[in-house]
Coordinates of C-alpha atoms and ligand atoms in Angstrom, one line a residue:
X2 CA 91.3 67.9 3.3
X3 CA 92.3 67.1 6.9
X4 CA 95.5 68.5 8.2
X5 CA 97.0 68.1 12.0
X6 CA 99.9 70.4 12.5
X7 CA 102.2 69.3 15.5
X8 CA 105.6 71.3 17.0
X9 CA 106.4 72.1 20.7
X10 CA 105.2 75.6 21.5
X11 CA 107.0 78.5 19.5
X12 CA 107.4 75.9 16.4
X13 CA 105.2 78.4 14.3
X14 CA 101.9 76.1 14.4
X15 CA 98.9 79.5 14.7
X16 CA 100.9 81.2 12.0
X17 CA 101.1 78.8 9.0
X18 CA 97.9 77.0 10.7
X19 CA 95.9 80.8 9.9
X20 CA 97.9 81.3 6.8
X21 CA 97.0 77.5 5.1
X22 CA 93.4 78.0 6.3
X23 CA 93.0 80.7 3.7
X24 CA 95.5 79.6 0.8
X25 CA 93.4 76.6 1.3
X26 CA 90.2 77.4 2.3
X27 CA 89.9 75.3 5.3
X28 CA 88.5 75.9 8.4
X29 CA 91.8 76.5 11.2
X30 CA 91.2 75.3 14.9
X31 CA 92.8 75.0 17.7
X32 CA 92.5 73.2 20.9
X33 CA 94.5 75.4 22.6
X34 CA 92.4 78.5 22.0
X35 CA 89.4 76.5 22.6
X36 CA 90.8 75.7 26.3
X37 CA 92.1 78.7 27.1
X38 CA 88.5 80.6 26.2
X39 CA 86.9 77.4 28.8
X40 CA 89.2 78.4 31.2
X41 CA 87.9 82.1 31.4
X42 CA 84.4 80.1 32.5
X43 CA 83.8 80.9 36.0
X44 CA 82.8 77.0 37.3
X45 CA 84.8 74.3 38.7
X46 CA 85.4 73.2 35.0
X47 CA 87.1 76.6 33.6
X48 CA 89.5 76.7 36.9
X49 CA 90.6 73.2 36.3
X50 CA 91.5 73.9 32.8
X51 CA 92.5 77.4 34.0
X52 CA 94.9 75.6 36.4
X53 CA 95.9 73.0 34.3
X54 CA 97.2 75.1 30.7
X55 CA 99.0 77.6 33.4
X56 CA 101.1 74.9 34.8
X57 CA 101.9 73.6 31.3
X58 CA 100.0 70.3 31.3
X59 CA 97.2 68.6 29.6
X60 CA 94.1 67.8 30.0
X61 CA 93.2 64.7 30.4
X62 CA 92.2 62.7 27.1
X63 CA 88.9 61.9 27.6
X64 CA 88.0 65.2 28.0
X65 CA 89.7 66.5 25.0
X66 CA 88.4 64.3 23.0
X67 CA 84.8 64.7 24.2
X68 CA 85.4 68.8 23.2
X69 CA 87.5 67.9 19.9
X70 CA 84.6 65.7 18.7
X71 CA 81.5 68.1 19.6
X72 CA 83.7 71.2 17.7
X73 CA 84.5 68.4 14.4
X74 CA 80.7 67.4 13.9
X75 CA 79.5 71.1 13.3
X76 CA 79.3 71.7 10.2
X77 CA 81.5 73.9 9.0
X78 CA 83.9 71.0 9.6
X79 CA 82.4 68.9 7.0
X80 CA 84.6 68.9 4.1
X81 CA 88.2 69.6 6.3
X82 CA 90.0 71.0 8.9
X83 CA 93.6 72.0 9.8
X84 CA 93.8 71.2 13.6
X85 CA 96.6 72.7 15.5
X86 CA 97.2 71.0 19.5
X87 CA 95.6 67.8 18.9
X88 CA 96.2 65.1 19.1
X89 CA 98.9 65.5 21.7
X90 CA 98.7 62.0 23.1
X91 CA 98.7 58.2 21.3
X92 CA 95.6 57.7 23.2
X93 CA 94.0 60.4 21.6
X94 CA 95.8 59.7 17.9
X95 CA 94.1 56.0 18.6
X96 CA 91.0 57.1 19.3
X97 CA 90.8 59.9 16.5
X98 CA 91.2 57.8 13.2
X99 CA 89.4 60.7 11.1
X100 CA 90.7 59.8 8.3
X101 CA 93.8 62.5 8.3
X102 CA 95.6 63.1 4.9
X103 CA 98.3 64.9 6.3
X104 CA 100.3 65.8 9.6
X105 CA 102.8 68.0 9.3
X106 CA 105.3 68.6 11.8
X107 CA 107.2 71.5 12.4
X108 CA 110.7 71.1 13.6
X109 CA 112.1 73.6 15.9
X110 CA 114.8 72.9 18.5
X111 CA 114.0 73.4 22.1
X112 CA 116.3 76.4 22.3
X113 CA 115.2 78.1 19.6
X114 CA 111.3 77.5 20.8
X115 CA 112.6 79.4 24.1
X116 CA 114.5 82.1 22.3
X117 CA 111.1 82.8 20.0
X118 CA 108.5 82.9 23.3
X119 CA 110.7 84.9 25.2
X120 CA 110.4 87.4 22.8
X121 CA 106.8 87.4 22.1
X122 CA 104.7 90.5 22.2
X123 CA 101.5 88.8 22.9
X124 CA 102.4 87.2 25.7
X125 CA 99.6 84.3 27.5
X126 CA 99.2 84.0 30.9
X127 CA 100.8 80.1 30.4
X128 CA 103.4 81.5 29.4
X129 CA 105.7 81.5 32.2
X130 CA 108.9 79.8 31.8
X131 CA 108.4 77.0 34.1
X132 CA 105.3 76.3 31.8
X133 CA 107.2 76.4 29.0
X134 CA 109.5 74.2 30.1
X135 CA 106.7 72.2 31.3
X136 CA 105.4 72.2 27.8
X137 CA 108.6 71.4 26.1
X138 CA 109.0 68.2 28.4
X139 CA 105.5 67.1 28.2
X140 CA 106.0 67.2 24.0
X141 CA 108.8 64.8 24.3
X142 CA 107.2 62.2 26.4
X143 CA 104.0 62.3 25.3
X144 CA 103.7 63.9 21.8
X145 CA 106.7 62.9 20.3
X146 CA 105.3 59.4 19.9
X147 CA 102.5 60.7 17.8
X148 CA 105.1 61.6 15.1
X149 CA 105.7 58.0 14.9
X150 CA 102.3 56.9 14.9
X151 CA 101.9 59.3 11.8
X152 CA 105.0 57.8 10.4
X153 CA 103.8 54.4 10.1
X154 CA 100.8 55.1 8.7
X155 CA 103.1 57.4 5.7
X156 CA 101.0 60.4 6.2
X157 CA 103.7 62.4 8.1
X158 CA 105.5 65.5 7.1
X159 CA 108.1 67.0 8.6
X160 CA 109.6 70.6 8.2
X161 CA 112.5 72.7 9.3
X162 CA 110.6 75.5 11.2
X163 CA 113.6 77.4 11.6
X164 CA 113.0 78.9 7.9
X165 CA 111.5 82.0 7.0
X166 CA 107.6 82.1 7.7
X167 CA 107.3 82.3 3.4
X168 CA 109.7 79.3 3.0
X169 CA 107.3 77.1 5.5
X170 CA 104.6 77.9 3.9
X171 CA 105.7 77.0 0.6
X172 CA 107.3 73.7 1.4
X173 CA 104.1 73.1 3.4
X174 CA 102.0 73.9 0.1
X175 CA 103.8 71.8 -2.0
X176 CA 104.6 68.6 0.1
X177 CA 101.1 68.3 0.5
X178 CA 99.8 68.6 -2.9
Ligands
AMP317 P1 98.5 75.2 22.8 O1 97.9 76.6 22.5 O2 98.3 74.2 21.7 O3 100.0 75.3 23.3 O4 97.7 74.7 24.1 C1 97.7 75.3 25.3 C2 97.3 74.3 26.4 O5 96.0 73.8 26.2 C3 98.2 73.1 26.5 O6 99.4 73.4 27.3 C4 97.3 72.1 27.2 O7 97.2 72.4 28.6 C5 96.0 72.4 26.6 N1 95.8 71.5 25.4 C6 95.7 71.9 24.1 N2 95.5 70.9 23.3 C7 95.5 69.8 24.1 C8 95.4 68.4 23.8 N3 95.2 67.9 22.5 N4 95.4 67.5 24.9 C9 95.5 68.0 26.1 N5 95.7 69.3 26.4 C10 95.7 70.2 25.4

């Protein structure tokens, strides 16, 4: 099973991304986590991505798709992923037709994505509030028309992630049975 999880930062994506992975036993990854362990790489490469996640952009497609595809042909991918982060872009949803069976968004307002990462203990160094608001802008303009792409091709779900992490989780499970 291949599952894309999608929501502006502080929707809830790492948490129900870890917790399908094992009610499912699927692999869980994340661009995100990928870039931000590139950007400790001391070379030109790591500061650009360094640079880039701390101001709250994205890197460019080509590139994330060249590291997206080298992680999805290991084979541990084989039978399924859940991929949390990507794709972010309609250039990237068009050039990534893996065959998905499911995205699920998770609905959060904007406000209620700034109340939850102001609070977090585990704070990132992106996490300054210009970058989040960075963040929150770039998902509009450029990810918000990946919802629709999914739409049309009737493989979207979407979810109020303003539940309880439980309730999520169990909608989750059984809208994509
Ligand atoms: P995340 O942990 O998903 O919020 O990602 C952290 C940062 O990594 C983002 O703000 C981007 O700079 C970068 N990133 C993650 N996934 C992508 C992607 N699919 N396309 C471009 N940049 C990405």
């Amino acid at each position: 099973m291949k599952i894309i999880l999608i929501g502006i930062q502080g929707a809830g994506k790492s948490t129900q991304g870890n917790l399908l992975s094992k009610a499912l036993n699927i692999p869980y990854l994340s661009t995100g986590h990928i870039f931000r362990e590139l950007a400790k790489e001391k070379t030109p490469e790591g500061r650009y991505i360094k640079e880039t996640i701390n101001a709250g952009f994205l890197i460019p497609d080509e590139k994330t798709l060249q590291i997206v595809s080298e992680y999805l042909h290991r084979k541990e991918y084989e039978k399924g992923y859940i991929l949390d982060g990507f794709p972010r872009t309609i250039a990237q949803a068009e050039a990534f037709e893996n065959g998905i069976n499911k995205v699920i968004y998770l609905r959060v307002s904007d406000k209620e994505a700034l109340w939850r990462l102001s609070g977090r203990d585990d704070e990132r160094e992106d996490d300054t509030l210009k970058a989040i608001r960075k963040r929150i802008e770039v998902f509009h303009r450029f990810t918000e028309p990946v919802l629709e792409h999914y739409n049309h091709k009737g493989v979207l779900v979407e979810i109020d992630g303003e539940q309880s992490i439980e309730d999520i989780q169990k909608e989750i499970l059984e809208k994509i049975k």
